[in-house]
Amino acid sequence: MPTAPSNPAGTPAAVRDVYSGAERELWELVMGEQIHIDGLASSLALAAKAGVEPGGTAVDLCCCSGAGLRFLLRFAQVAQGIGVDMTPAVLRLGAERNRRDGVDGCIRFVQADARASGLPDAGADLVWGEDAWCYVPDKPALVREAVRLAKPGGTIAFTDWMWGASPPEAAAGERFLRFMKFPDLMSLDSYRAAFAAAGARIEVAEDTGRFAPAIERYLADLAGQHTWDALRIIGFDQAMAGAIIGEMRHALELGRAGAVVQGLIVARKP
Ligand SMILES: C[S@@+](CC[C@H](N)C(=O)[O-])C[C@H]1O[C@@H](n2cnc3c(N)ncnc32)[C@H](O)[C@@H]1O
């Protein structure tokens, strides 16, 4: 078996830097307040597949500014949200956005590593994640934390960037991980194994098919409507702009080849 691609530079400190500054702004320009592939459409599909019920408490692991929880309150009538994220800057932004949307009484944030949230056992009806677990080293530990937080019968539902059915060559995979600051990636199969080891039952595990078309759109927007705004965010550094576009084209190639996908998983705690 070839060794899976990995990136030792994809540390929590490096990721915190990304989400404390210009790179987060760039991702929001490209994706919007919901920093995940296909925004609202993806969230609606995940909530539907998870069978999210009104009421109850959701914990969003790696919540960024809390867009996932504001979505769950508005579109799935979840009653309370707790967002866990390690980056103070995004949590400050999230608190402002919660006030803006009048949901600051229903959503609170915990600044912590998502693998050790400090939240109580079995307090969540729903543990949620959207395109963020890819940043976390030792994802089986994150899966154990998600299962620990869920009530018996509770749901763990998330999307994530994953290796697809045709994983890349090591060099191409490592190039992608370095660009994204991911330490490594799971696949649907390795998540299946991690959930089985953590004692939860996987009910849905699928490739959403959304990855490559979305990257193609982001590239078109960066070359058109968003060019000025993107250049402003990176201080009009043309060389950096060229490098980013080059790496996104590489990500698109990996997506088209089925090497990288947005995967969707719904698991139930017995
Ligand atoms: C892509 S953003 C999440 C986007 C969000 N789910 C949404 O849909 O809008 C990734 C977030 O993961 C957080 N993060 C990455 N690694 C983490 C870790 N080990 N523990 C807690 N948060 C982490 C980052 O701080 C960042 O805010």
mmCIF file of C-alpha atoms and ligand atoms in Angstrom:
data_model
loop_
_atom_site.group_PDB
_atom_site.id
_atom_site.type_symbol
_atom_site.label_atom_id
_atom_site.label_comp_id
_atom_site.label_asym_id
_atom_site.label_seq_id
_atom_site.Cartn_x
_atom_site.Cartn_y
_atom_site.Cartn_z
ATOM 1 C CA MET A 1 0.000 0.000 0.000
ATOM 2 C CA PRO A 2 1.479 3.425 -0.896
ATOM 3 C CA THR A 3 1.639 5.844 2.051
ATOM 4 C CA ALA A 4 -1.207 8.359 2.128
ATOM 5 C CA PRO A 5 -0.128 11.928 1.301
ATOM 6 C CA SER A 6 0.514 14.080 4.357
ATOM 7 C CA ASN A 7 1.667 17.618 5.127
ATOM 8 C CA PRO A 8 3.587 18.203 8.371
ATOM 9 C CA ALA A 9 3.214 21.986 7.884
ATOM 10 C CA GLY A 10 -0.592 21.680 8.212
ATOM 11 C CA THR A 11 -0.526 22.414 11.937
ATOM 12 C CA PRO A 12 -3.302 24.013 14.016
ATOM 13 C CA ALA A 13 -1.080 27.123 14.372
ATOM 14 C CA ALA A 14 -0.793 27.472 10.580
ATOM 15 C CA VAL A 15 -4.555 27.037 10.178
ATOM 16 C CA ARG A 16 -5.246 29.597 12.924
ATOM 17 C CA ASP A 17 -3.127 32.085 10.940
ATOM 18 C CA VAL A 18 -5.175 31.418 7.804
ATOM 19 C CA TYR A 19 -8.465 32.075 9.587
ATOM 20 C CA SER A 20 -7.140 35.119 11.478
ATOM 21 C CA GLY A 21 -6.363 37.155 8.377
ATOM 22 C CA ALA A 22 -6.521 37.725 4.640
ATOM 23 C CA GLU A 23 -6.914 34.093 3.626
ATOM 24 C CA ARG A 24 -10.235 33.782 5.478
ATOM 25 C CA GLU A 25 -11.364 36.993 3.793
ATOM 26 C CA LEU A 26 -10.422 35.497 0.437
ATOM 27 C CA TRP A 27 -12.337 32.281 1.127
ATOM 28 C CA GLU A 28 -15.383 34.354 2.144
ATOM 29 C CA LEU A 29 -15.126 36.374 -1.054
ATOM 30 C CA VAL A 30 -15.124 33.148 -3.055
ATOM 31 C CA MET A 31 -17.640 31.116 -1.028
ATOM 32 C CA GLY A 32 -19.624 33.628 1.046
ATOM 33 C CA GLU A 33 -20.318 33.657 4.784
ATOM 34 C CA GLN A 34 -20.844 29.895 4.674
ATOM 35 C CA ILE A 35 -17.265 28.843 3.918
ATOM 36 C CA HIS A 36 -18.062 25.513 2.322
ATOM 37 C CA ILE A 37 -18.701 24.108 -1.136
ATOM 38 C CA ASP A 38 -22.137 25.140 -2.489
ATOM 39 C CA GLY A 39 -23.196 27.119 0.603
ATOM 40 C CA LEU A 40 -26.890 26.887 1.430
ATOM 41 C CA ALA A 41 -27.640 24.099 -1.078
ATOM 42 C CA SER A 42 -25.048 21.867 0.563
ATOM 43 C CA SER A 43 -26.334 22.670 4.081
ATOM 44 C CA LEU A 44 -29.934 21.935 3.068
ATOM 45 C CA ALA A 45 -28.925 18.612 1.521
ATOM 46 C CA LEU A 46 -26.927 17.632 4.616
ATOM 47 C CA ALA A 47 -29.771 18.563 6.994
ATOM 48 C CA ALA A 48 -32.264 16.599 4.879
ATOM 49 C CA LYS A 49 -30.071 13.487 4.734
ATOM 50 C CA ALA A 50 -29.426 13.740 8.477
ATOM 51 C CA GLY A 51 -33.170 14.073 9.230
ATOM 52 C CA VAL A 52 -32.523 17.057 11.512
ATOM 53 C CA GLU A 53 -35.534 17.549 13.767
ATOM 54 C CA PRO A 54 -36.805 20.846 15.236
ATOM 55 C CA GLY A 55 -35.764 21.707 18.794
ATOM 56 C CA GLY A 56 -32.720 20.304 20.515
ATOM 57 C CA THR A 57 -29.094 21.306 20.649
ATOM 58 C CA ALA A 58 -26.537 21.243 17.851
ATOM 59 C CA VAL A 59 -22.777 21.383 18.291
ATOM 60 C CA ASP A 60 -20.832 22.599 15.234
ATOM 61 C CA LEU A 61 -17.215 21.378 15.377
ATOM 62 C CA CYS A 62 -14.904 23.857 13.600
ATOM 63 C CA CYS A 63 -17.768 26.327 13.254
ATOM 64 C CA CYS A 64 -15.743 29.328 11.990
ATOM 65 C CA SER A 65 -18.093 32.350 12.331
ATOM 66 C CA GLY A 66 -21.050 30.081 13.132
ATOM 67 C CA ALA A 67 -22.810 30.196 9.758
ATOM 68 C CA GLY A 68 -23.724 26.503 10.138
ATOM 69 C CA LEU A 69 -25.522 27.146 13.422
ATOM 70 C CA ARG A 70 -27.344 30.208 12.086
ATOM 71 C CA PHE A 71 -28.435 27.977 9.181
ATOM 72 C CA LEU A 72 -29.644 25.228 11.544
ATOM 73 C CA LEU A 73 -31.662 27.696 13.633
ATOM 74 C CA ARG A 74 -33.262 29.383 10.618
ATOM 75 C CA PHE A 75 -33.840 26.449 8.262
ATOM 76 C CA ALA A 76 -34.067 23.418 10.556
ATOM 77 C CA GLN A 77 -35.589 25.064 13.661
ATOM 78 C CA VAL A 78 -32.838 23.767 15.910
ATOM 79 C CA ALA A 79 -33.304 25.478 19.302
ATOM 80 C CA GLN A 80 -29.747 25.961 20.606
ATOM 81 C CA GLY A 81 -26.325 25.997 18.991
ATOM 82 C CA ILE A 82 -22.841 25.628 20.414
ATOM 83 C CA GLY A 83 -19.956 26.401 18.087
ATOM 84 C CA VAL A 84 -16.465 25.075 18.749
ATOM 85 C CA ASP A 85 -13.518 26.696 16.994
ATOM 86 C CA MET A 86 -9.883 27.313 17.928
ATOM 87 C CA THR A 87 -9.502 30.714 16.171
ATOM 88 C CA PRO A 88 -10.431 33.734 18.323
ATOM 89 C CA ALA A 89 -10.800 36.072 15.295
ATOM 90 C CA VAL A 90 -13.588 34.014 13.698
ATOM 91 C CA LEU A 91 -15.427 33.666 17.004
ATOM 92 C CA ARG A 92 -15.372 37.460 17.476
ATOM 93 C CA LEU A 93 -16.801 37.841 13.969
ATOM 94 C CA GLY A 94 -19.352 35.134 14.753
ATOM 95 C CA ALA A 95 -20.546 36.955 17.880
ATOM 96 C CA GLU A 96 -21.162 40.097 15.765
ATOM 97 C CA ARG A 97 -23.040 38.094 13.139
ATOM 98 C CA ASN A 98 -25.157 36.362 15.801
ATOM 99 C CA ARG A 99 -26.167 39.810 17.138
ATOM 100 C CA ARG A 100 -26.829 41.035 13.581
ATOM 101 C CA ASP A 101 -29.184 38.074 13.003
ATOM 102 C CA GLY A 102 -30.806 38.314 16.450
ATOM 103 C CA VAL A 103 -29.670 34.813 17.456
ATOM 104 C CA ASP A 104 -27.041 35.707 20.055
ATOM 105 C CA GLY A 105 -29.326 34.355 22.799
ATOM 106 C CA CYS A 106 -29.445 30.916 21.130
ATOM 107 C CA ILE A 107 -25.857 30.387 19.971
ATOM 108 C CA ARG A 108 -22.729 30.358 22.082
ATOM 109 C CA PHE A 109 -19.140 29.713 21.157
ATOM 110 C CA VAL A 110 -16.380 27.733 22.823
ATOM 111 C CA GLN A 111 -12.790 28.460 21.859
ATOM 112 C CA ALA A 112 -11.119 25.050 21.859
ATOM 113 C CA ASP A 113 -9.491 22.416 19.738
ATOM 114 C CA ALA A 114 -12.375 20.457 18.239
ATOM 115 C CA ARG A 115 -10.755 17.189 19.371
ATOM 116 C CA ALA A 116 -11.054 18.255 23.010
ATOM 117 C CA SER A 117 -13.978 20.666 23.225
ATOM 118 C CA GLY A 118 -14.443 20.414 26.988
ATOM 119 C CA LEU A 119 -18.218 20.130 26.435
ATOM 120 C CA PRO A 120 -20.102 17.528 28.475
ATOM 121 C CA ASP A 121 -20.697 13.960 27.326
ATOM 122 C CA ALA A 122 -23.924 13.206 25.455
ATOM 123 C CA GLY A 123 -25.321 16.765 25.423
ATOM 124 C CA ALA A 124 -25.963 17.178 21.675
ATOM 125 C CA ASP A 125 -28.887 15.973 19.585
ATOM 126 C CA LEU A 126 -26.816 16.830 16.535
ATOM 127 C CA VAL A 127 -23.070 17.140 15.992
ATOM 128 C CA TRP A 128 -22.453 19.091 12.772
ATOM 129 C CA GLY A 129 -19.514 19.983 10.550
ATOM 130 C CA GLU A 130 -19.171 21.553 7.102
ATOM 131 C CA ASP A 131 -15.969 21.286 5.050
ATOM 132 C CA ALA A 132 -13.751 21.923 8.066
ATOM 133 C CA TRP A 133 -12.635 18.637 9.607
ATOM 134 C CA CYS A 134 -10.056 18.418 6.795
ATOM 135 C CA TYR A 135 -7.937 20.893 8.804
ATOM 136 C CA VAL A 136 -7.762 18.767 11.942
ATOM 137 C CA PRO A 137 -4.814 16.454 12.588
ATOM 138 C CA ASP A 138 -5.719 12.967 13.884
ATOM 139 C CA LYS A 139 -9.261 12.868 12.530
ATOM 140 C CA PRO A 140 -10.095 9.590 14.345
ATOM 141 C CA ALA A 141 -9.667 11.607 17.589
ATOM 142 C CA LEU A 142 -12.101 14.199 16.209
ATOM 143 C CA VAL A 143 -14.573 11.437 15.341
ATOM 144 C CA ARG A 144 -14.302 10.069 18.910
ATOM 145 C CA GLU A 145 -15.015 13.571 20.261
ATOM 146 C CA ALA A 146 -18.042 13.952 17.945
ATOM 147 C CA VAL A 147 -19.434 10.594 19.097
ATOM 148 C CA ARG A 148 -18.735 11.456 22.761
ATOM 149 C CA LEU A 149 -20.707 14.726 22.427
ATOM 150 C CA ALA A 150 -23.778 13.099 20.810
ATOM 151 C CA LYS A 151 -26.661 11.857 22.953
ATOM 152 C CA PRO A 152 -27.565 8.165 22.589
ATOM 153 C CA GLY A 153 -29.618 8.088 19.385
ATOM 154 C CA GLY A 154 -28.079 11.419 18.376
ATOM 155 C CA THR A 155 -26.803 12.254 14.915
ATOM 156 C CA ILE A 156 -23.382 13.214 13.615
ATOM 157 C CA ALA A 157 -23.674 14.853 10.194
ATOM 158 C CA PHE A 158 -20.949 16.536 8.222
ATOM 159 C CA THR A 159 -19.446 17.272 4.861
ATOM 160 C CA ASP A 160 -15.687 17.299 4.399
ATOM 161 C CA TRP A 161 -13.037 17.526 1.716
ATOM 162 C CA MET A 162 -11.855 13.932 1.264
ATOM 163 C CA TRP A 163 -9.755 11.771 -1.020
ATOM 164 C CA GLY A 164 -12.066 10.345 -3.650
ATOM 165 C CA ALA A 165 -12.367 6.978 -5.326
ATOM 166 C CA SER A 166 -9.160 7.583 -7.358
ATOM 167 C CA PRO A 167 -6.681 9.061 -4.833
ATOM 168 C CA PRO A 168 -3.835 11.154 -6.282
ATOM 169 C CA GLU A 169 -0.157 10.342 -6.655
ATOM 170 C CA ALA A 170 1.788 11.292 -3.505
ATOM 171 C CA ALA A 171 3.388 14.417 -5.012
ATOM 172 C CA ALA A 172 0.086 15.788 -6.336
ATOM 173 C CA GLY A 173 -1.703 14.976 -3.073
ATOM 174 C CA GLU A 174 0.995 16.669 -0.995
ATOM 175 C CA ARG A 175 0.946 19.754 -3.224
ATOM 176 C CA PHE A 176 -2.807 20.060 -2.657
ATOM 177 C CA LEU A 177 -2.459 19.540 1.121
ATOM 178 C CA ARG A 178 0.277 22.215 1.307
ATOM 179 C CA PHE A 179 -1.838 24.756 -0.604
ATOM 180 C CA MET A 180 -4.850 24.116 1.611
ATOM 181 C CA LYS A 181 -2.834 23.808 4.887
ATOM 182 C CA PHE A 182 -4.509 20.432 5.491
ATOM 183 C CA PRO A 183 -2.369 17.954 7.492
ATOM 184 C CA ASP A 184 -3.968 15.010 5.676
ATOM 185 C CA LEU A 185 -7.368 13.921 4.387
ATOM 186 C CA MET A 186 -9.724 11.062 5.086
ATOM 187 C CA SER A 187 -11.780 9.138 2.531
ATOM 188 C CA LEU A 188 -15.312 7.806 2.890
ATOM 189 C CA ASP A 189 -13.760 4.436 3.775
ATOM 190 C CA SER A 190 -11.369 5.763 6.417
ATOM 191 C CA TYR A 191 -14.237 7.726 8.010
ATOM 192 C CA ARG A 192 -16.310 4.501 7.986
ATOM 193 C CA ALA A 193 -13.507 2.771 9.885
ATOM 194 C CA ALA A 194 -13.098 5.674 12.337
ATOM 195 C CA PHE A 195 -16.832 5.746 13.151
ATOM 196 C CA ALA A 196 -16.952 1.964 13.562
ATOM 197 C CA ALA A 197 -14.000 2.188 15.983
ATOM 198 C CA ALA A 198 -15.765 4.996 17.888
ATOM 199 C CA GLY A 199 -18.923 2.877 18.210
ATOM 200 C CA ALA A 200 -21.264 4.798 15.875
ATOM 201 C CA ARG A 201 -23.227 3.495 12.903
ATOM 202 C CA ILE A 202 -22.781 5.178 9.517
ATOM 203 C CA GLU A 203 -26.110 5.643 7.709
ATOM 204 C CA VAL A 204 -25.018 7.718 4.714
ATOM 205 C CA ALA A 205 -21.543 8.021 3.176
ATOM 206 C CA GLU A 206 -21.394 9.535 -0.291
ATOM 207 C CA ASP A 207 -19.557 11.802 -2.690
ATOM 208 C CA THR A 208 -21.790 14.856 -3.199
ATOM 209 C CA GLY A 209 -20.420 15.447 -6.708
ATOM 210 C CA ARG A 210 -20.191 19.143 -5.859
ATOM 211 C CA PHE A 211 -16.406 19.624 -5.593
ATOM 212 C CA ALA A 212 -15.137 20.062 -9.168
ATOM 213 C CA PRO A 213 -18.080 22.156 -10.468
ATOM 214 C CA ALA A 214 -17.722 24.516 -7.502
ATOM 215 C CA ILE A 215 -13.961 24.980 -7.946
ATOM 216 C CA GLU A 216 -14.576 25.679 -11.620
ATOM 217 C CA ARG A 217 -17.055 28.437 -10.668
ATOM 218 C CA TYR A 218 -14.678 29.926 -8.090
ATOM 219 C CA LEU A 219 -11.936 30.113 -10.723
ATOM 220 C CA ALA A 220 -14.286 31.824 -13.179
ATOM 221 C CA ASP A 221 -15.345 34.361 -10.524
ATOM 222 C CA LEU A 222 -11.732 35.083 -9.545
ATOM 223 C CA ALA A 223 -10.892 35.684 -13.202
ATOM 224 C CA GLY A 224 -13.937 37.922 -13.657
ATOM 225 C CA GLN A 225 -16.355 39.507 -11.201
ATOM 226 C CA HIS A 226 -14.147 39.122 -8.115
ATOM 227 C CA THR A 227 -10.698 39.973 -9.534
ATOM 228 C CA TRP A 228 -10.439 43.446 -8.013
ATOM 229 C CA ASP A 229 -11.689 42.343 -4.584
ATOM 230 C CA ALA A 230 -9.351 39.343 -4.501
ATOM 231 C CA LEU A 231 -6.362 41.487 -5.481
ATOM 232 C CA ARG A 232 -7.269 44.068 -2.834
ATOM 233 C CA ILE A 233 -7.363 41.388 -0.134
ATOM 234 C CA ILE A 234 -3.854 40.202 -1.029
ATOM 235 C CA GLY A 235 -2.398 43.710 -1.364
ATOM 236 C CA PHE A 236 -2.434 43.681 -5.195
ATOM 237 C CA ASP A 237 0.355 41.084 -5.171
ATOM 238 C CA GLN A 238 0.123 39.799 -8.764
ATOM 239 C CA ALA A 239 2.654 37.010 -8.189
ATOM 240 C CA MET A 240 0.635 35.679 -5.252
ATOM 241 C CA ALA A 241 -2.558 35.911 -7.310
ATOM 242 C CA GLY A 242 -0.941 33.848 -10.063
ATOM 243 C CA ALA A 243 0.226 31.248 -7.553
ATOM 244 C CA ILE A 244 -3.238 30.949 -5.976
ATOM 245 C CA ILE A 245 -4.905 30.535 -9.377
ATOM 246 C CA GLY A 246 -2.312 27.889 -10.304
ATOM 247 C CA GLU A 247 -3.041 25.916 -7.133
ATOM 248 C CA MET A 248 -6.807 26.203 -7.639
ATOM 249 C CA ARG A 249 -6.422 24.899 -11.196
ATOM 250 C CA HIS A 250 -4.494 21.979 -9.735
ATOM 251 C CA ALA A 251 -7.328 21.392 -7.231
ATOM 252 C CA LEU A 252 -9.776 21.428 -10.139
ATOM 253 C CA GLU A 253 -7.720 18.788 -11.969
ATOM 254 C CA LEU A 254 -7.771 16.606 -8.839
ATOM 255 C CA GLY A 255 -11.509 17.114 -8.512
ATOM 256 C CA ARG A 256 -12.179 16.242 -12.147
ATOM 257 C CA ALA A 257 -10.027 13.109 -11.785
ATOM 258 C CA GLY A 258 -12.067 11.957 -8.777
ATOM 259 C CA ALA A 259 -9.030 12.343 -6.502
ATOM 260 C CA VAL A 260 -10.606 14.965 -4.207
ATOM 261 C CA VAL A 261 -14.318 15.160 -3.399
ATOM 262 C CA GLN A 262 -16.733 16.770 -0.989
ATOM 263 C CA GLY A 263 -17.884 13.748 0.996
ATOM 264 C CA LEU A 264 -21.054 13.639 3.103
ATOM 265 C CA ILE A 265 -21.505 11.442 6.162
ATOM 266 C CA VAL A 266 -24.413 10.855 8.498
ATOM 267 C CA ALA A 267 -23.777 8.633 11.508
ATOM 268 C CA ARG A 268 -25.955 7.663 14.462
ATOM 269 C CA LYS A 269 -24.793 7.004 18.016
ATOM 270 C CA PRO A 270 -26.459 3.820 19.315
HETATM 271 C C1 LIG B 1 -13.558 26.193 6.440
HETATM 272 S S1 LIG B 1 -13.715 26.929 8.026
HETATM 273 C C2 LIG B 1 -15.253 26.268 8.581
HETATM 274 C C3 LIG B 1 -16.404 26.765 7.803
HETATM 275 C C4 LIG B 1 -17.737 26.560 8.440
HETATM 276 N N1 LIG B 1 -17.984 25.165 8.740
HETATM 277 C C5 LIG B 1 -18.802 27.066 7.496
HETATM 278 O O1 LIG B 1 -19.440 26.236 6.840
HETATM 279 O O2 LIG B 1 -18.946 28.288 7.380
HETATM 280 C C6 LIG B 1 -12.568 26.004 8.998
HETATM 281 C C7 LIG B 1 -12.572 26.361 10.476
HETATM 282 O O3 LIG B 1 -12.003 25.283 11.182
HETATM 283 C C8 LIG B 1 -11.339 25.790 12.298
HETATM 284 N N2 LIG B 1 -10.415 24.759 12.771
HETATM 285 C C9 LIG B 1 -9.462 24.127 12.074
HETATM 286 N N3 LIG B 1 -8.827 23.212 12.829
HETATM 287 C C10 LIG B 1 -9.416 23.251 14.056
HETATM 288 C C11 LIG B 1 -9.228 22.525 15.264
HETATM 289 N N4 LIG B 1 -8.279 21.579 15.380
HETATM 290 N N5 LIG B 1 -10.029 22.809 16.303
HETATM 291 C C12 LIG B 1 -10.971 23.781 16.218
HETATM 292 N N6 LIG B 1 -11.192 24.517 15.096
HETATM 293 C C13 LIG B 1 -10.430 24.239 14.018
HETATM 294 C C14 LIG B 1 -10.664 27.047 11.773
HETATM 295 O O4 LIG B 1 -10.316 27.916 12.832
HETATM 296 C C15 LIG B 1 -11.749 27.595 10.850
HETATM 297 O O5 LIG B 1 -12.535 28.542 11.511
#
